[in-house]
Coordinates of C-alpha atoms in Angstrom, one line a residue:
M1 CA 92.0 98.8 117.6
K2 CA 88.3 98.3 116.9
R3 CA 88.0 95.6 114.5
K4 CA 86.4 96.3 111.0
N5 CA 84.9 94.4 108.7
S6 CA 87.1 93.1 106.0
V7 CA 84.6 93.5 103.0
R8 CA 84.3 97.1 101.9
S9 CA 80.8 98.5 101.5
D10 CA 81.8 100.3 97.9
A11 CA 81.7 98.1 94.9
P12 CA 85.2 97.1 93.2
V13 CA 86.0 99.1 90.1
R14 CA 85.7 97.3 86.9
L15 CA 89.0 97.3 84.6
D16 CA 88.8 96.8 80.7
A17 CA 91.9 95.6 78.8
K18 CA 93.0 99.1 78.1
D19 CA 93.0 100.0 81.9
A20 CA 94.7 97.2 82.9
K21 CA 97.4 97.7 80.1
L22 CA 97.7 101.2 81.2
L23 CA 98.4 100.3 85.0
A24 CA 100.7 97.7 83.7
I25 CA 102.6 100.6 81.9
L26 CA 102.5 103.1 84.4
R27 CA 103.7 100.4 87.2
D28 CA 106.9 100.2 85.1
D29 CA 107.4 103.7 84.3
A30 CA 104.8 106.6 85.6
R31 CA 106.7 109.4 84.0
T32 CA 105.9 107.9 80.7
P33 CA 104.6 110.9 78.8
I34 CA 100.8 111.0 77.6
S35 CA 101.8 110.7 74.0
G36 CA 104.0 107.8 74.9
L37 CA 101.0 106.2 76.8
A38 CA 98.7 107.0 73.8
K39 CA 100.9 105.1 71.0
L40 CA 101.4 102.2 73.5
L41 CA 97.7 101.9 74.0
G42 CA 96.5 102.7 70.6
L43 CA 94.5 105.7 72.1
N44 CA 94.4 109.4 71.5
R45 CA 95.7 111.7 74.2
D46 CA 92.2 112.7 75.4
T47 CA 91.0 109.3 76.0
V48 CA 94.4 108.5 77.7
K49 CA 94.1 111.6 80.0
Y50 CA 90.4 110.7 80.7
R51 CA 91.2 107.3 81.6
M52 CA 93.8 108.2 84.1
K53 CA 91.6 110.8 85.7
R54 CA 89.0 108.1 86.4
L55 CA 91.4 105.7 88.0
E56 CA 92.8 108.5 90.1
K57 CA 89.0 109.6 91.0
T58 CA 87.9 106.0 91.8
G59 CA 90.8 105.5 94.0
V60 CA 92.5 102.8 92.0
V61 CA 95.6 104.9 91.5
R62 CA 96.6 106.6 94.7
R63 CA 99.8 108.1 93.7
Y64 CA 102.4 108.4 91.2
Y65 CA 106.0 108.3 92.8
A66 CA 109.5 107.7 92.7
E67 CA 110.5 104.5 94.4
I68 CA 113.9 105.6 96.3
D69 CA 116.7 103.4 97.5
R70 CA 117.0 104.4 101.2
S71 CA 120.0 102.4 101.6
V72 CA 122.2 104.9 99.5
F73 CA 121.4 107.2 102.5
G74 CA 122.5 104.3 105.1
M75 CA 119.2 103.9 106.0
L76 CA 118.1 100.7 107.9
V77 CA 114.2 99.9 107.4
C78 CA 112.3 98.1 110.1
R79 CA 108.8 97.0 110.3
V80 CA 107.0 96.9 113.8
F81 CA 104.1 95.0 114.5
L82 CA 101.6 96.4 117.1
L83 CA 98.7 94.9 119.1
L84 CA 96.8 97.7 120.8
D85 CA 94.8 98.0 124.0
E86 CA 90.9 98.8 123.0
S87 CA 90.1 100.7 126.5
D88 CA 91.6 104.0 125.7
Q89 CA 90.5 105.0 122.1
R90 CA 91.7 108.4 122.4
K91 CA 95.2 107.8 123.3
Q92 CA 95.2 105.1 120.5
A93 CA 94.2 107.9 118.2
L94 CA 97.1 109.8 119.6
L95 CA 99.5 107.0 118.7
V96 CA 98.1 106.5 115.1
Q97 CA 98.5 110.4 114.7
E98 CA 102.0 110.4 116.2
L99 CA 103.4 107.4 113.9
K100 CA 102.0 109.2 110.9
D101 CA 103.6 112.4 111.9
H102 CA 106.9 111.0 112.7
P103 CA 109.9 112.0 110.5
N104 CA 111.2 108.4 110.3
T105 CA 107.7 106.9 109.3
E106 CA 107.7 105.5 105.7
A107 CA 104.1 103.8 106.3
L108 CA 101.3 102.8 108.5
L109 CA 99.3 99.9 108.1
E110 CA 96.3 98.7 109.9
Y111 CA 95.3 95.1 109.9
N112 CA 92.3 92.9 110.6
D113 CA 94.2 89.9 112.4
R114 CA 96.6 89.0 115.1
W115 CA 98.3 92.8 115.0
D116 CA 96.5 95.9 114.9
L117 CA 99.0 97.8 113.0
K118 CA 102.3 97.7 110.9
W119 CA 104.8 100.5 111.4
V120 CA 107.4 101.0 108.7
L121 CA 110.4 103.2 109.7
V122 CA 113.9 103.9 108.5
A123 CA 116.7 104.7 110.9
Q124 CA 120.7 105.5 110.2
H125 CA 121.7 102.7 112.6
L126 CA 120.2 100.2 115.3
E127 CA 121.0 102.5 118.1
E128 CA 118.7 105.3 116.7
L129 CA 115.9 102.7 115.7
D130 CA 116.0 101.4 119.4
D131 CA 115.8 104.8 120.7
I132 CA 112.5 105.7 118.6
I133 CA 111.2 102.7 119.2
M134 CA 112.0 102.8 123.1
R135 CA 110.2 106.3 123.0
I136 CA 107.2 105.6 121.4
S137 CA 106.8 102.3 123.7
T138 CA 107.5 104.4 126.8
K139 CA 105.0 107.2 125.9
Y140 CA 102.1 104.5 124.9
S141 CA 102.9 101.7 127.4
G142 CA 99.1 101.8 128.2
V143 CA 98.3 101.5 124.7
I144 CA 100.9 99.1 123.2
L145 CA 100.2 95.6 124.5
E146 CA 102.6 93.6 122.3
K147 CA 105.1 94.2 119.5
D148 CA 107.4 92.6 117.2
T149 CA 110.2 94.2 115.5
L150 CA 112.0 93.2 112.2
V151 CA 114.9 94.8 110.2
V152 CA 114.8 94.3 106.5
V153 CA 117.6 92.6 104.9
R154 CA 117.8 93.4 101.2
W155 CA 118.9 90.7 98.8
T156 CA 119.3 93.1 95.9
R157 CA 120.5 96.7 96.0
A158 CA 120.5 99.3 93.3
A159 CA 123.8 100.8 92.5
A160 CA 125.6 102.4 95.2
W161 CA 126.0 105.9 95.3
D162 CA 129.8 106.4 94.4
P163 CA 131.2 109.9 95.1
E164 CA 134.2 109.1 93.0
Q165 CA 132.2 108.4 90.0
Q166 CA 128.9 110.6 90.8
G167 CA 130.6 113.6 92.1
D168 CA 129.6 114.9 95.6
A169 CA 127.2 113.4 97.7
L170 CA 123.2 114.4 97.3
D171 CA 123.0 118.1 97.7
D172 CA 119.9 120.1 99.0
T173 CA 118.7 120.6 95.6
D174 CA 118.9 116.7 94.9
R175 CA 116.8 115.9 98.0
R176 CA 114.3 118.6 97.1
I177 CA 113.9 117.3 93.6
L178 CA 113.5 113.7 95.2
S179 CA 110.9 115.1 97.6
L180 CA 109.0 116.2 94.8
L181 CA 109.3 113.1 92.9
S182 CA 108.4 111.0 95.8
A183 CA 105.0 113.2 95.7
D184 CA 104.3 112.9 92.4
C185 CA 106.6 111.7 89.8
R186 CA 104.7 112.8 87.0
E187 CA 105.2 116.5 87.6
N188 CA 107.2 118.0 84.6
A189 CA 110.6 119.3 84.6
V190 CA 109.3 122.8 84.4
G191 CA 107.3 122.6 87.4
I192 CA 110.2 121.0 89.2
A193 CA 112.7 123.6 88.1
R194 CA 110.3 126.3 89.2
K195 CA 110.3 125.0 92.7
V196 CA 114.0 124.3 93.1
H197 CA 115.1 127.5 91.2
L198 CA 117.1 125.8 88.4
G199 CA 116.5 125.6 84.5
S200 CA 114.5 122.8 83.2
D201 CA 117.4 121.3 81.4
A202 CA 119.4 121.2 84.9
V203 CA 116.6 119.5 86.4
I204 CA 116.3 116.9 83.8
A205 CA 120.1 116.2 84.1
R206 CA 120.0 115.4 87.6
I207 CA 116.9 113.3 87.4
K208 CA 118.6 111.4 84.8
R209 CA 121.8 111.2 87.1
L210 CA 119.7 110.1 90.0
K211 CA 118.1 107.3 88.1
L212 CA 121.6 105.9 86.5
S213 CA 123.0 105.9 89.9
G214 CA 120.4 103.8 91.5
V215 CA 119.2 106.5 93.8
I216 CA 115.8 106.4 92.0
R217 CA 115.1 102.9 91.4
R218 CA 112.0 103.3 89.2
F219 CA 109.0 105.7 88.7
T220 CA 105.9 103.9 89.4
I221 CA 102.4 104.1 91.0
S222 CA 100.4 102.9 94.2
I223 CA 97.4 101.0 93.4
D224 CA 94.6 100.4 96.0
Q225 CA 94.2 96.6 95.6
Q226 CA 90.9 96.9 97.6
R227 CA 89.4 99.2 95.1
L228 CA 89.9 96.2 92.4
G229 CA 88.1 93.7 94.5
R230 CA 91.4 92.1 95.8
Q231 CA 92.5 91.2 99.4
Q232 CA 96.2 91.9 100.5
Y233 CA 97.7 89.6 103.3
T234 CA 101.1 89.8 104.8
I235 CA 102.8 86.3 105.3
M236 CA 105.5 85.6 107.6
L237 CA 107.9 82.6 107.5
Q238 CA 110.1 81.3 110.1
M239 CA 112.7 78.6 108.6
K240 CA 114.7 75.8 109.8
Q241 CA 117.5 76.8 107.7
F242 CA 117.8 79.1 104.9
D243 CA 121.1 79.0 102.6
E244 CA 122.0 80.3 99.3
H245 CA 120.2 77.4 97.7
H246 CA 116.8 78.1 99.3
Q247 CA 117.1 81.8 98.7
S248 CA 117.4 81.3 95.0
K249 CA 114.5 78.8 95.0
L250 CA 112.5 81.4 96.8
K251 CA 113.3 84.1 94.2
E252 CA 112.0 81.9 91.5
F253 CA 109.0 81.2 93.3
V254 CA 108.1 84.9 93.7
R255 CA 108.9 85.5 90.0
A256 CA 106.4 82.9 88.9
R257 CA 103.6 84.5 91.0
P258 CA 102.6 88.1 90.2
Q259 CA 100.4 88.1 93.2
I260 CA 103.3 88.4 95.5
L261 CA 104.0 92.0 95.3
R262 CA 107.1 92.1 97.6
C263 CA 109.2 89.6 99.4
M264 CA 112.1 90.5 101.9
K265 CA 114.4 88.7 104.2
T266 CA 114.1 90.0 107.6
I267 CA 116.1 89.7 110.8
G268 CA 114.0 88.9 114.0
T269 CA 111.2 86.8 115.0
W270 CA 110.6 85.8 111.1
D271 CA 113.2 85.3 108.6
I272 CA 110.9 86.0 105.2
M273 CA 108.0 88.7 104.9
M274 CA 105.9 88.8 101.9
M275 CA 103.1 91.0 100.9
I276 CA 100.6 89.4 98.5
S277 CA 97.4 90.5 96.6
V278 CA 94.9 88.0 95.7
D279 CA 91.1 87.8 94.1
D280 CA 89.9 85.8 96.9
T281 CA 90.7 83.5 99.8
T282 CA 90.6 80.4 97.2
Q283 CA 93.6 81.8 95.4
F284 CA 95.3 82.8 98.5
H285 CA 94.9 79.3 100.1
G286 CA 96.6 78.1 96.4
I287 CA 99.7 80.1 97.1
V288 CA 100.2 79.3 100.6
K289 CA 99.7 75.5 100.0
S290 CA 102.1 75.7 96.9
L291 CA 104.6 77.9 99.1
K292 CA 104.4 75.1 102.0
Q293 CA 104.8 72.2 99.6
T294 CA 107.7 73.7 97.8
F295 CA 109.8 74.7 101.0
S296 CA 108.3 71.9 103.2
D297 CA 111.8 70.7 104.1
V298 CA 112.8 74.4 105.7
I299 CA 109.5 75.7 106.7
K300 CA 109.5 75.8 110.4
N301 CA 106.4 78.1 111.1
Y302 CA 104.4 80.6 109.4
E303 CA 101.4 83.0 110.1
S304 CA 99.2 85.3 107.7
Y305 CA 97.7 88.7 108.4
L306 CA 95.0 90.2 106.6
V307 CA 95.5 94.1 105.5
Y308 CA 92.6 96.4 106.2
R309 CA 94.2 99.6 104.7
E310 CA 97.1 101.7 104.2
T311 CA 96.9 104.5 106.6
F312 CA 99.9 106.5 105.5
V313 CA 102.6 105.8 103.0
T314 CA 105.5 107.9 101.6
S315 CA 108.4 106.8 99.4
L316 CA 110.8 109.2 101.2
P317 CA 110.3 109.7 104.9
R318 CA 111.2 113.3 105.9
C319 CA 114.2 112.5 108.1
I320 CA 115.7 111.5 104.7
V321 CA 114.5 114.5 102.5
G322 CA 116.2 117.3 105.3
V323 CA 113.3 119.5 104.6
E324 CA 110.5 121.1 106.9
E325 CA 107.4 120.2 104.6
I326 CA 105.7 117.0 105.1
V327 CA 106.1 115.1 101.5
K328 CA 102.4 114.5 100.5
T329 CA 101.4 111.2 99.4
T330 CA 98.7 111.7 97.1
R331 CA 98.8 113.5 93.7
K332 CA 97.7 117.0 93.8
K333 CA 94.7 117.2 91.5
K334 CA 95.5 119.6 88.7
S335 CA 92.4 121.9 87.4

């Protein structure tokens, strides 16, 4: 893809201590009511509403969503890195649009580095995954120059869905509720009830059950790190060996560094993948250096890629929802 400048023209949004605390609260529980936020922040309700609207309008908060454990649906999660040919921009644009519209797509990121795109998708099994990737690769064989496929291995899982204890498997109403919460988890029970044709008490009970069973891991927010003047990188690690001791050690390393947004074990060319958000290249260099020193005995190779932007993201791909509508990934502005 056409390379972009890594520095955005729009100035970073400045946050004060109250803004930072508000983001931290919403990151932990984005369904916290305005009254609860006001109490925790020591502000009145109108001021909290104003601050939230400002964070939305400036693009800092992109969406409020339910983080859903796809494994309860028996889904594999895969990341496909793509290097694209620049000679046909029209076909390249068609590829990007098709990936965004694909029912199995969870996210699509653009890079300013070794790769042009990272396509995150889900599949029920390896055969389906292979079929999806092969169809796209065949259709756009003149556009896709190279690809690298990684299957995510979870270290920890939310509580498994147990039909013996939780009743029948997820029904259409559960999936509809999950769809709505993945689009905007701050929508109240009355609004959801109206859309799924249930009473608000029944909706509240279902949401509570989905949360307790681990289907919904948490209610959180998506923050545009670039709007805060931060840079986002993907780090890939290839290990000489990686046993339970190293895994525990890496978990401790990640927990001690809030800049590491996500860390996962993968099957493929690389063994570990991290998503990191930093203030500048100096901070990034420090984290990488510390990582290499801490695991100098087992790191065989590593690469890092600078993220340009998220082109598309949803916490619940349409193939899971089982409904026709496209789940919107940005919170609807209320008049």
